[in-house]
Coordinates of C-alpha atoms in Angstrom, one line a residue:
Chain A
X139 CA -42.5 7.8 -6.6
X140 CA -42.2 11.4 -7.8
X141 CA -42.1 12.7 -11.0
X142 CA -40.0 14.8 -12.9
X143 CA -42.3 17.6 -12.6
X144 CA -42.9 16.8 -9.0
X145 CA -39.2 16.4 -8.0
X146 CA -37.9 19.6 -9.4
X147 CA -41.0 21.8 -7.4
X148 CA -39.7 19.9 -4.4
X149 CA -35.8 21.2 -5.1
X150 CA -36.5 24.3 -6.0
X151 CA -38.7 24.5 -3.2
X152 CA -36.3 23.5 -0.9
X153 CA -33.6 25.6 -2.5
X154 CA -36.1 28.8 -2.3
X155 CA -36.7 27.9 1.6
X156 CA -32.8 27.1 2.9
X157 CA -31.1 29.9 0.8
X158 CA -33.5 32.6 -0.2
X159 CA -34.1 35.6 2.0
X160 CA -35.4 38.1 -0.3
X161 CA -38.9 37.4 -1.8
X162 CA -38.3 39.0 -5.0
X163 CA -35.5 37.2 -5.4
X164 CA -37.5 34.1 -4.6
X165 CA -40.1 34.5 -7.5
X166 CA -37.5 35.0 -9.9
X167 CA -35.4 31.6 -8.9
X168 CA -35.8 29.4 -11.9
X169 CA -35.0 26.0 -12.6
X170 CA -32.1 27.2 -15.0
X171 CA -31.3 30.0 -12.4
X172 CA -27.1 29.8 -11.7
X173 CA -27.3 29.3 -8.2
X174 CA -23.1 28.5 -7.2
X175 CA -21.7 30.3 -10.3
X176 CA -24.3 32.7 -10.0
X177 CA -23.5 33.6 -6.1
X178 CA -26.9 32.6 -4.6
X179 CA -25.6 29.4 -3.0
X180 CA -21.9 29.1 -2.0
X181 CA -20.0 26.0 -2.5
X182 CA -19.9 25.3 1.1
X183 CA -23.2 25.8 2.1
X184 CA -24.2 23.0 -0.4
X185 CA -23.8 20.4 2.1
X186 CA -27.0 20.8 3.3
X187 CA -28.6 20.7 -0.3
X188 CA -26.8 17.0 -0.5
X189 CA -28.0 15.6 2.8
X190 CA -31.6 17.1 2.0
X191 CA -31.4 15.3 -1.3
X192 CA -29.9 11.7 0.3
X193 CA -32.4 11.6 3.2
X194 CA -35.4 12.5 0.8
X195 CA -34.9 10.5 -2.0
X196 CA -33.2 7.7 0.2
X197 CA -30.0 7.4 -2.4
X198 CA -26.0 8.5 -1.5
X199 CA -24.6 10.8 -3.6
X200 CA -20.9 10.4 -3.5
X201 CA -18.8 13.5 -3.0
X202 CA -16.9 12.9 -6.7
X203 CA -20.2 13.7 -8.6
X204 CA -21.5 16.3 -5.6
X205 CA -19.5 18.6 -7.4
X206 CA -20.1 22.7 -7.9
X207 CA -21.0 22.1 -11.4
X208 CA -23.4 19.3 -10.9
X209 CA -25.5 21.4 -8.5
X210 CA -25.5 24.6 -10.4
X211 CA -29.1 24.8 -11.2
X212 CA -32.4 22.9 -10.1
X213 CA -32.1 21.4 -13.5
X214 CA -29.1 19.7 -13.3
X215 CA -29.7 19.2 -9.8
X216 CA -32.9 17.5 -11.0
X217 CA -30.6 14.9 -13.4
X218 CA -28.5 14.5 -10.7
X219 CA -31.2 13.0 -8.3
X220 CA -32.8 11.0 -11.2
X221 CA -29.4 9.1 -12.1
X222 CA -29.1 8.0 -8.5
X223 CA -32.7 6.9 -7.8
X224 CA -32.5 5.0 -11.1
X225 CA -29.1 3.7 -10.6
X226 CA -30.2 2.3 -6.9
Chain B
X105 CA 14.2 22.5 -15.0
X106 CA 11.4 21.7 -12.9
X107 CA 10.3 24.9 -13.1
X108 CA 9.6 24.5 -17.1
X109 CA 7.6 27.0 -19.6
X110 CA 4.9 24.7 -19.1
X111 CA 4.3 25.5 -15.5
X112 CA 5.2 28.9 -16.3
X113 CA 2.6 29.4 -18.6
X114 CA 0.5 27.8 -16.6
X115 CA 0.4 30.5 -14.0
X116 CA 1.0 33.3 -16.4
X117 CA -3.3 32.5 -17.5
X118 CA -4.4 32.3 -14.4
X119 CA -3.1 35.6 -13.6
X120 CA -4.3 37.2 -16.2
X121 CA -7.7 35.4 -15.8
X122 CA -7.5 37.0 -12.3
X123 CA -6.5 40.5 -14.3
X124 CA -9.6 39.8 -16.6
X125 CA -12.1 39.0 -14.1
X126 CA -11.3 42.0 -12.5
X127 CA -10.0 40.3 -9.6
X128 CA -6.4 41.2 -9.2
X129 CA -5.7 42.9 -6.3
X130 CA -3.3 45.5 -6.2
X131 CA -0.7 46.5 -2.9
X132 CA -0.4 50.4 -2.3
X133 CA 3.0 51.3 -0.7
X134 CA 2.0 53.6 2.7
X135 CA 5.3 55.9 3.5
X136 CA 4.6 56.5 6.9
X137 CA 3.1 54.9 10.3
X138 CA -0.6 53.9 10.3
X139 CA -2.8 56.3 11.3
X140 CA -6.0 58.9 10.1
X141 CA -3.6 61.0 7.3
X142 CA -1.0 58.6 5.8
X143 CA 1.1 59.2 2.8
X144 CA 0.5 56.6 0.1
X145 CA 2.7 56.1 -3.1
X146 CA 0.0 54.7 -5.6
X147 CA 0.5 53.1 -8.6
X148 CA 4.4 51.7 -7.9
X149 CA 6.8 55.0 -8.7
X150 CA 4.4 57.7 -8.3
X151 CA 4.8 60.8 -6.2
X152 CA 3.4 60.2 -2.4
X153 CA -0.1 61.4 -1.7
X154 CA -1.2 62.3 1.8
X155 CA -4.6 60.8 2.1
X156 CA -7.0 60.4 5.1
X157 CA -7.3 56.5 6.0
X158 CA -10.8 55.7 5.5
X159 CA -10.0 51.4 5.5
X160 CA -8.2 50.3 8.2
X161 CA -9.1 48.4 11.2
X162 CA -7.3 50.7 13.4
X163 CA -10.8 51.3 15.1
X164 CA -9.1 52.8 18.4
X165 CA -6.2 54.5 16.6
X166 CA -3.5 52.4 18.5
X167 CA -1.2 51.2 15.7
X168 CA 1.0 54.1 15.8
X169 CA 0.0 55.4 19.6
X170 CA 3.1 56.3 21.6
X171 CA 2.6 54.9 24.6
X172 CA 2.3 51.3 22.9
X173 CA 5.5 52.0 20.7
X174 CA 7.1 52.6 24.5
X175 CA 5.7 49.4 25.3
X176 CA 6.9 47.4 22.1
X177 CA 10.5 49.1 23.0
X178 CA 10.6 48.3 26.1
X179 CA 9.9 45.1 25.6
X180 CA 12.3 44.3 23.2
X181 CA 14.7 45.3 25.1
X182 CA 13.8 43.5 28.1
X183 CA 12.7 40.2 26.4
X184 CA 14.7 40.5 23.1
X185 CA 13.5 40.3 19.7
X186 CA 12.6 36.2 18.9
X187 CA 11.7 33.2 20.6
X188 CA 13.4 31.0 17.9
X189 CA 10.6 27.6 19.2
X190 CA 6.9 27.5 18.9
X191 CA 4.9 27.9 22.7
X192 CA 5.4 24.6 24.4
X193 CA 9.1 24.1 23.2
X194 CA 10.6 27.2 24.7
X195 CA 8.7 29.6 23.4
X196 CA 6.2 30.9 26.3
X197 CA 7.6 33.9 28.1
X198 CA 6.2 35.2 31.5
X199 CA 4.6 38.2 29.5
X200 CA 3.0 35.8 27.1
X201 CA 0.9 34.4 30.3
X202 CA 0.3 38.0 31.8
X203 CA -1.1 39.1 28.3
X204 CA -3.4 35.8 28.3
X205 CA -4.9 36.7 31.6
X206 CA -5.2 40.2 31.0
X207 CA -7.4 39.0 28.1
X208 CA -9.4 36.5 30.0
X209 CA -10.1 39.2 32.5
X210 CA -11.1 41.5 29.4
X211 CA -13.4 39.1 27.8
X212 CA -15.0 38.2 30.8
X213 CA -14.0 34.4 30.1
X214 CA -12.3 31.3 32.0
X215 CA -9.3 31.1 29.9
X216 CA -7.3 32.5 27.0
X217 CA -4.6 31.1 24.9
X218 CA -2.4 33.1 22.1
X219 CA -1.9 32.1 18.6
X220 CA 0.1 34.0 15.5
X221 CA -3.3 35.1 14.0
X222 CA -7.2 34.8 14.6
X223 CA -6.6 33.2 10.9
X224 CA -4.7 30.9 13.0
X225 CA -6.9 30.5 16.0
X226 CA -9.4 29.7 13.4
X227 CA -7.7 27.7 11.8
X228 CA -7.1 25.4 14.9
X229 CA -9.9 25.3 17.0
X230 CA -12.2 23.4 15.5
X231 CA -10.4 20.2 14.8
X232 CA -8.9 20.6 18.3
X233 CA -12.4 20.4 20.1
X234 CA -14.8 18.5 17.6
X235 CA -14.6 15.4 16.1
X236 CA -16.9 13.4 13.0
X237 CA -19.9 12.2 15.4
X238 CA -20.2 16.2 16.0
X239 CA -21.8 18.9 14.2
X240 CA -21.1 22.7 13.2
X241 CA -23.9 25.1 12.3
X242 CA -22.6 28.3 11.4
X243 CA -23.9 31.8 9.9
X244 CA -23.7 31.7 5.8
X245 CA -21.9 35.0 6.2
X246 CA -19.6 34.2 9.0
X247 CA -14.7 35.2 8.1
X248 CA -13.6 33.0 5.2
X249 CA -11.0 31.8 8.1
X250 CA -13.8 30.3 10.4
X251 CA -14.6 28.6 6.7
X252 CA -11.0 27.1 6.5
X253 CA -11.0 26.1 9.8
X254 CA -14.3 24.0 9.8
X255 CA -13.3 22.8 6.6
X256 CA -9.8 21.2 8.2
X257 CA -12.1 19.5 11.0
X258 CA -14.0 16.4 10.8
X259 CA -17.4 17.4 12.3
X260 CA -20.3 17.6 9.8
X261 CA -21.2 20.6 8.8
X262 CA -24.4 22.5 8.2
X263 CA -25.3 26.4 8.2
X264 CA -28.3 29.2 8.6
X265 CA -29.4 31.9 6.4
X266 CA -27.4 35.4 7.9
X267 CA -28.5 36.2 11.3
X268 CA -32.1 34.0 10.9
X269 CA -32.8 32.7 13.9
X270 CA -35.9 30.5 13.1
X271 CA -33.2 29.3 10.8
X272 CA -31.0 28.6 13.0
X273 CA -33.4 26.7 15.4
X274 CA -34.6 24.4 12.9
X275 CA -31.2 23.5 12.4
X276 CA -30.5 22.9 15.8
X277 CA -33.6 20.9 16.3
X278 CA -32.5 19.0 13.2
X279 CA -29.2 18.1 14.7
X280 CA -30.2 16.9 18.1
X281 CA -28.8 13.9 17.4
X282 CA -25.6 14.8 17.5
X283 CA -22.8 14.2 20.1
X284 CA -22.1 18.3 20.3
X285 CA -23.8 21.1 18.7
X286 CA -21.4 24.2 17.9
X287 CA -23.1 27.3 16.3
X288 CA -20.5 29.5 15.0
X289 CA -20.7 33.3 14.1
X290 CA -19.1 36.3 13.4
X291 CA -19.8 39.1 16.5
X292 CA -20.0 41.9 14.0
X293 CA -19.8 40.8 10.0
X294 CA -16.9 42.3 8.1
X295 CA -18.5 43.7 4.7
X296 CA -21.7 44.5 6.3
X297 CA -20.9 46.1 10.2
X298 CA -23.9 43.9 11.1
X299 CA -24.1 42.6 14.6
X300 CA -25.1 39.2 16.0
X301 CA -28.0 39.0 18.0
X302 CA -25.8 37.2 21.0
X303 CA -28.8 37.5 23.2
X304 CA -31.1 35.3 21.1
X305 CA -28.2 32.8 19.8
X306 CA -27.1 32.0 23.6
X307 CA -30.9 31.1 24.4
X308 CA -31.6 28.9 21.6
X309 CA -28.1 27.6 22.0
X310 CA -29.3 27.0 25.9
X311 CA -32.6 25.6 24.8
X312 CA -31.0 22.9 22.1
X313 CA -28.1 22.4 24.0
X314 CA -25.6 24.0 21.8
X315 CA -21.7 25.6 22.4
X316 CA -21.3 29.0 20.8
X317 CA -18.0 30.4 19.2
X318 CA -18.1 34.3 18.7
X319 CA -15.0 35.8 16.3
X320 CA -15.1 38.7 17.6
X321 CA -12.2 40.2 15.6
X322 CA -14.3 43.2 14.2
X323 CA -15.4 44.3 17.9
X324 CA -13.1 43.6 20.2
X325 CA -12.0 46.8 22.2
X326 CA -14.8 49.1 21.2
X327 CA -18.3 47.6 21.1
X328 CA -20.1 47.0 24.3
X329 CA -20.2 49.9 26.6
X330 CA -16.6 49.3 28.2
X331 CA -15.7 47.6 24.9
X332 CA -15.1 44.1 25.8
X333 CA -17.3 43.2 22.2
X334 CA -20.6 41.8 20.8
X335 CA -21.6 39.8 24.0
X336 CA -21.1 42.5 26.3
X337 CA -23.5 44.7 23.7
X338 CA -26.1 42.3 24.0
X339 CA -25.6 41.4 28.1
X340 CA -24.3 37.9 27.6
X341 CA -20.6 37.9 28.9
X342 CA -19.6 34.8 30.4
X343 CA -22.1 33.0 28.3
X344 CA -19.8 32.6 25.1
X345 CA -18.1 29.4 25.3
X346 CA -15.4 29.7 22.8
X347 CA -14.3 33.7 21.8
X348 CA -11.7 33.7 18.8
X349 CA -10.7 37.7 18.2
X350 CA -7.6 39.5 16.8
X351 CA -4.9 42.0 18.9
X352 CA -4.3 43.0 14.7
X353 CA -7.3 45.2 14.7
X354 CA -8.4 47.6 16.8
X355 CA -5.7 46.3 20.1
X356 CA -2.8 47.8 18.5
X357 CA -3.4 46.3 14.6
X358 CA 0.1 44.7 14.7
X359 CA -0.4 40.6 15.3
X360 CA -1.8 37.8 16.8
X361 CA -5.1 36.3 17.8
X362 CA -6.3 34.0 20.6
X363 CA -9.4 31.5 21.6
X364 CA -10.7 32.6 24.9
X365 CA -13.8 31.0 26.8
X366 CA -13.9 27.4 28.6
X367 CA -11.2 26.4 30.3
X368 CA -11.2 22.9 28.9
X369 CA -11.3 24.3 25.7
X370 CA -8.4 26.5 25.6
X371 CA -6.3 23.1 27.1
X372 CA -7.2 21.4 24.1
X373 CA -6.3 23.7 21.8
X374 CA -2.6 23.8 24.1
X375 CA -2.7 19.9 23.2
X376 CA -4.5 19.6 19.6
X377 CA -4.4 22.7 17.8
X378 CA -1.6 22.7 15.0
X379 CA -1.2 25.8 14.5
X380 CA -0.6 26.4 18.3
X381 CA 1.7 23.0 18.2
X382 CA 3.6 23.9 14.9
X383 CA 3.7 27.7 14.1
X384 CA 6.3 29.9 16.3
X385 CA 5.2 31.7 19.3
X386 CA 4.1 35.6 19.1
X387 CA 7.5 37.9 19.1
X388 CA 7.8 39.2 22.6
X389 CA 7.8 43.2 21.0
X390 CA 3.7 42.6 20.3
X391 CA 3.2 40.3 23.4
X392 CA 4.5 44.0 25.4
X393 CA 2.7 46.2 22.9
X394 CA -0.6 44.1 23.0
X395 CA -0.1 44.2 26.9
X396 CA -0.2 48.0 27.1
X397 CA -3.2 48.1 25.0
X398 CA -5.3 46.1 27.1
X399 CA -4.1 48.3 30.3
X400 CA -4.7 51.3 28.0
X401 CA -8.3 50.2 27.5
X402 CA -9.2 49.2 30.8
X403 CA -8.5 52.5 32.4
X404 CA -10.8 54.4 30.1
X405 CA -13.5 54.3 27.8
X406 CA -12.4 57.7 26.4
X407 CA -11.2 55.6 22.9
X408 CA -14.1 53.7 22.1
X409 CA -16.7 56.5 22.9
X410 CA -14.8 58.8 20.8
X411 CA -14.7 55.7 18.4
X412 CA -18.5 55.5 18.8
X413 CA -19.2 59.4 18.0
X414 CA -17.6 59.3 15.3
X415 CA -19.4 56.5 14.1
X416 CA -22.9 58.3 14.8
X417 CA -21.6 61.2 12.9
X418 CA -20.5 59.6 9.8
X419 CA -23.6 57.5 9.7
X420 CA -25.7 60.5 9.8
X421 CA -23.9 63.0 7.6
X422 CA -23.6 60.1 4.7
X423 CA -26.4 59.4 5.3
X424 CA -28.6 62.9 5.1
X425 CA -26.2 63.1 1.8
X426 CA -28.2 60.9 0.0
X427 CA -25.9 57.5 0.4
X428 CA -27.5 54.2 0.3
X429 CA -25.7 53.2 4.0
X430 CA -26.5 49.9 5.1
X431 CA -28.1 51.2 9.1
X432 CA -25.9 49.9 11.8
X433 CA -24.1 50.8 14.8
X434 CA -20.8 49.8 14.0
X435 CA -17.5 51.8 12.7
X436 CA -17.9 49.6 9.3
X437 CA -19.7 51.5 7.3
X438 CA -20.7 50.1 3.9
X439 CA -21.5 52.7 1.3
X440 CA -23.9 50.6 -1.2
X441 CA -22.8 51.0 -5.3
X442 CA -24.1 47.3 -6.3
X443 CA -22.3 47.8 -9.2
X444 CA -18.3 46.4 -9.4
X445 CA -17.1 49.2 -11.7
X446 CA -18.8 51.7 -10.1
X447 CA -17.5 50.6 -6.6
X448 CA -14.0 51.1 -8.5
X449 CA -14.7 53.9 -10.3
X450 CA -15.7 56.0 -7.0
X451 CA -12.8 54.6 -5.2
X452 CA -10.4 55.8 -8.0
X453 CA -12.3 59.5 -7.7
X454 CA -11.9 59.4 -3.9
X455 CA -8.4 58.7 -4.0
X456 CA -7.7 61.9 -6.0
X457 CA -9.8 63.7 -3.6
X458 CA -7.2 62.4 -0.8
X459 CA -9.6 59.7 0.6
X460 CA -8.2 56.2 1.0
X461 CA -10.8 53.7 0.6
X462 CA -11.7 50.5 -1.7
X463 CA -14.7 49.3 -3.2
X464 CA -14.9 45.8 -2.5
X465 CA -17.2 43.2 -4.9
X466 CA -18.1 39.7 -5.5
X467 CA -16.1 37.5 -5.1
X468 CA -15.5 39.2 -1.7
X469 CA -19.2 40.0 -1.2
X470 CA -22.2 38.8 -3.1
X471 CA -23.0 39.1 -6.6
X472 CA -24.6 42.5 -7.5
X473 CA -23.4 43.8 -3.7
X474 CA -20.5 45.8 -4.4
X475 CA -19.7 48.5 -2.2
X476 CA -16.9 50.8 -0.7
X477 CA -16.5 49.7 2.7
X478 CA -15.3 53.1 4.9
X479 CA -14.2 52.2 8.5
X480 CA -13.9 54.5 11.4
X481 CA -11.4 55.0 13.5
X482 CA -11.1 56.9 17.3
X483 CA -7.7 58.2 15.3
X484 CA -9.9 60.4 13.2
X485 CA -11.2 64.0 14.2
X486 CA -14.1 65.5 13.0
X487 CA -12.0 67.3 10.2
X488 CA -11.5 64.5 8.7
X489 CA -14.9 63.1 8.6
X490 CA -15.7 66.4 7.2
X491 CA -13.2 66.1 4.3
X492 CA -14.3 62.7 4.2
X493 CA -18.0 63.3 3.9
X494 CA -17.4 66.3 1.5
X495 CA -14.8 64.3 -1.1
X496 CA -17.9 61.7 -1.1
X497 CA -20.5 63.6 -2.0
X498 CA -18.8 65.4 -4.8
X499 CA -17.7 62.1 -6.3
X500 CA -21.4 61.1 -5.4
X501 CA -22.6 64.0 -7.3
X502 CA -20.8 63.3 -10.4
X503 CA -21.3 59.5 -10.7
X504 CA -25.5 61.1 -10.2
X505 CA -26.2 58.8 -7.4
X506 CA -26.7 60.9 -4.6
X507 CA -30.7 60.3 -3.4
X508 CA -30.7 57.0 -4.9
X509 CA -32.1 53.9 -3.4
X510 CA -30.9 50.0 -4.5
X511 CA -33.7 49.9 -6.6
X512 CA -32.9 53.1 -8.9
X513 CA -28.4 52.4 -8.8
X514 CA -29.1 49.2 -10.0
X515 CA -31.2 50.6 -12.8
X516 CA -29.2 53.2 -13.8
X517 CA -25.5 50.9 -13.6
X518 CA -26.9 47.4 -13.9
X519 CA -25.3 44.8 -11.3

């Protein structure tokens, strides 16, 4: 089992990887970084953040609480995974 | 009342929102036919300015060409002015099948069929062909209509960082799986007059066993070297299986789209896609019109190298003037500001120097990208470049950004 510390290098890993071209913009992606309100990820490209998180962390996150708001930063994105794995 | 204060008010803060954001978007009443100099009466009331058209797509300088105005007479009066029934009612003409063809035989496909828009091509292919045991991978960047359309279909969806194509084969080696693969780009990218590299999509699309589908509304007519768009730029014509583009661009800018490419496809969309089934047949005055154009471009190349010179020559002259240009071979050229008000500011400037153009910004293109997007056309001469080129650098010289780099705008104006 991860831990908190663990799981949010692994998102904002991932996040750096699947939507991060530009390396400067890379280093200065932080866990509080707006990443839908803030333009760097796009509602629609989300998707794959949510199936990335459900196959990893073997939960189902259901499309009411999937929502722009919940995956705005790593941080919240972070909660997010926690509730699930707890509530499973 | 249904329509109470309430609801009234309700709209009433969302536009201003919209006003307060900076968002609202305004129309500009144009006097005259489309073309390079068009007289514009700007705000609502004011005297008419004559301008020089720096933001239309009439790449090939068709909309207002004589010879397709014959053609949009003539075939009004020969076919008459409505259809009154969508295409499988009563609404399919024999000039609506000669203008499919003459497509087919443009694009270098199997089969075309027409719809009222590429919005609505868009719109309709995708749930026409895929169903929920299927998956989409398409370009981040790739028309907000493509967007709409694989929203309205059932296929999962999944997409690659802009024109990345380790991306995109770790994506297609992630969905193999799948019942059918369907990458989906843009042939050249609206804000950015990027191109596609067709060439190394259709071979990793070969090697995962993958469909393609190219909207190829931004180069239809003019890129390639006899203009037939992307794939014929990068040699892979007859190798796109699904081609949505536009005939309200550069093939006489008045209306209509199709999808073009596998035979089987285009029968499904006859059978599946709404708006095909629900949404009335193109007017018979644009079937003519869009006929003539595709005759008109066949016999010569003469607009689309014109086009293409012109092109070269903007690049280069804005380019040697210090603009930050984003380096491309296309007739879009985007002139980088970063900066929204800036991108508004110059536009404002330009338009009292009798250049039309807009500077576009997020939400329309990414944060901190604004830019004004100038597009060519085979309409303009080189005078007008010239008065083009000159108007932007002395707006250029009085915002002080002439020489700059990304790095130093953004420093000076903040994104």
């Amino acid at each position: 089992m991860e831990d908190d510390a663990k799981l949010r290098e692994t998102v904002l890993a991932y996040v750096k990887d699947e939507y991060i071209d530009d390396e400067d913009e890379a280093e200065e992606l932080t866990p509080d970084t707006p990443l839908i309100s803030g333009g760097i990820v796009d509602s629609f490209s989300m998707v794959s953040l949510k199936v990335f998180l459900e196959k990893r962390y073997a939960i189902k996150i259901p499309d009411e609480d999937a929502t722009p708001t919940a995956f705005d930063t790593v941080a919240k994105i972070v909660e997010l995974v926690k509730r699930f794995k707890e509530g499973k | 009342m249904a329509y109470s204060d309430k609801v009234r008010e309700h709209y009433q803060k969302t536009i201003k929102e919209i006003h307060e954001g900076g968002l609202f978007k305004e129309e500009r009443f144009i006097h005259s036919p489309q073309a390079a100099d068009i007289k514009v009466e700007y705000p609502e009331g004011a005297e008419l300015a004559s301008l020089i058209n720096m933001c239309a797509n009439n790449y090939l300088g068709l909309s207002s060409h004589p010879e397709v105005i014959k053609a949009a007479h003539d075939g009004l009066d020969s076919r008459g002015y409505g259809m009154s029934s969508v295409r499988f009612i009563c609404g399919t003409q024999d000039i609506h099948r000669e203008l499919q063809d003459k497509l087919t035989k443009f694009l270098g496909t199997e089969d075309t069929v027409l719809f009222p828009s590429c919005m609505d091509a868009n719109a309709g292919v995708f749930e026409a062909i895929l169903g929920e045991e299927d998956v989409i991978i398409a370009d981040r960047l790739v028309h907000a209509s493509l967007i709409d359309g694989i929203r309205l279909c059932k296929a999962q969806y999944d997409s690659f960082k802009h024109m990345n194509m380790d991306h995109l084969a770790q994506k297609l080696e992630m969905h193999q799986d799948k019942r059918i693969r369907l990458v989906v780009t843009d042939g050249v990218f609206s804000m950015d007059g990027d191109m596609a590299p067709l060439d190394e999509m259709v071979a990793l699309c070969e090697r995962y066993d993958s469909m393609i589908l190219l909207d190829d509304s931004h180069a239809t007519g003019f890129i390639g070297k006899t203009g037939k768009g992307t794939h014929e730029h990068f040699g892979v014509v007859g190798k796109i299986d699904i081609i949505t583009t536009t005939l309200g661009k550069a093939l006489g800018g008045a209306s209509g789209g199709c999808v073009s490419g596998r035979r089987e496809i285009v029968e499904m969309c006859k059978q599946r896609a709404r708006p095909y089934l629900f949404s009335n047949t193109m007017p018979p005055v644009i079937v003519a019109a869009a006929s003539r154009v595709l005759d008109i471009i066949s016999e010569t190349t003469e607009r689309r190298d014109k086009l293409e010179q012109n092109t070269k020559y903007f690049r280069e002259k804005m380019t040697e003037a210090g603009f930050d240009i984003r380096p491309g071979q296309t007739p879009i050229v985007p002139v980088m500001l970063y900066n929204a008000q800036l991108s508004q500011d110059m536009a404002k400037d330009l338009y009292a120097e009798g250049i039309y153009v807009i500077g576009f910004f997020y939400p329309v293109v990414p944060q901190g990208q604004a830019r004004i997007r100038c597009q060519l056309s085979a309409a303009h001469e080189r005078e007008h470049l010239d008065k083009a080129i000159a108007a932007f650098k002395k707006v250029g010289a009085k915002h002080g950004i002439l020489g700059l780099k990304k790095k130093e705008i953004i420093e000076k104006f903040g994104v």
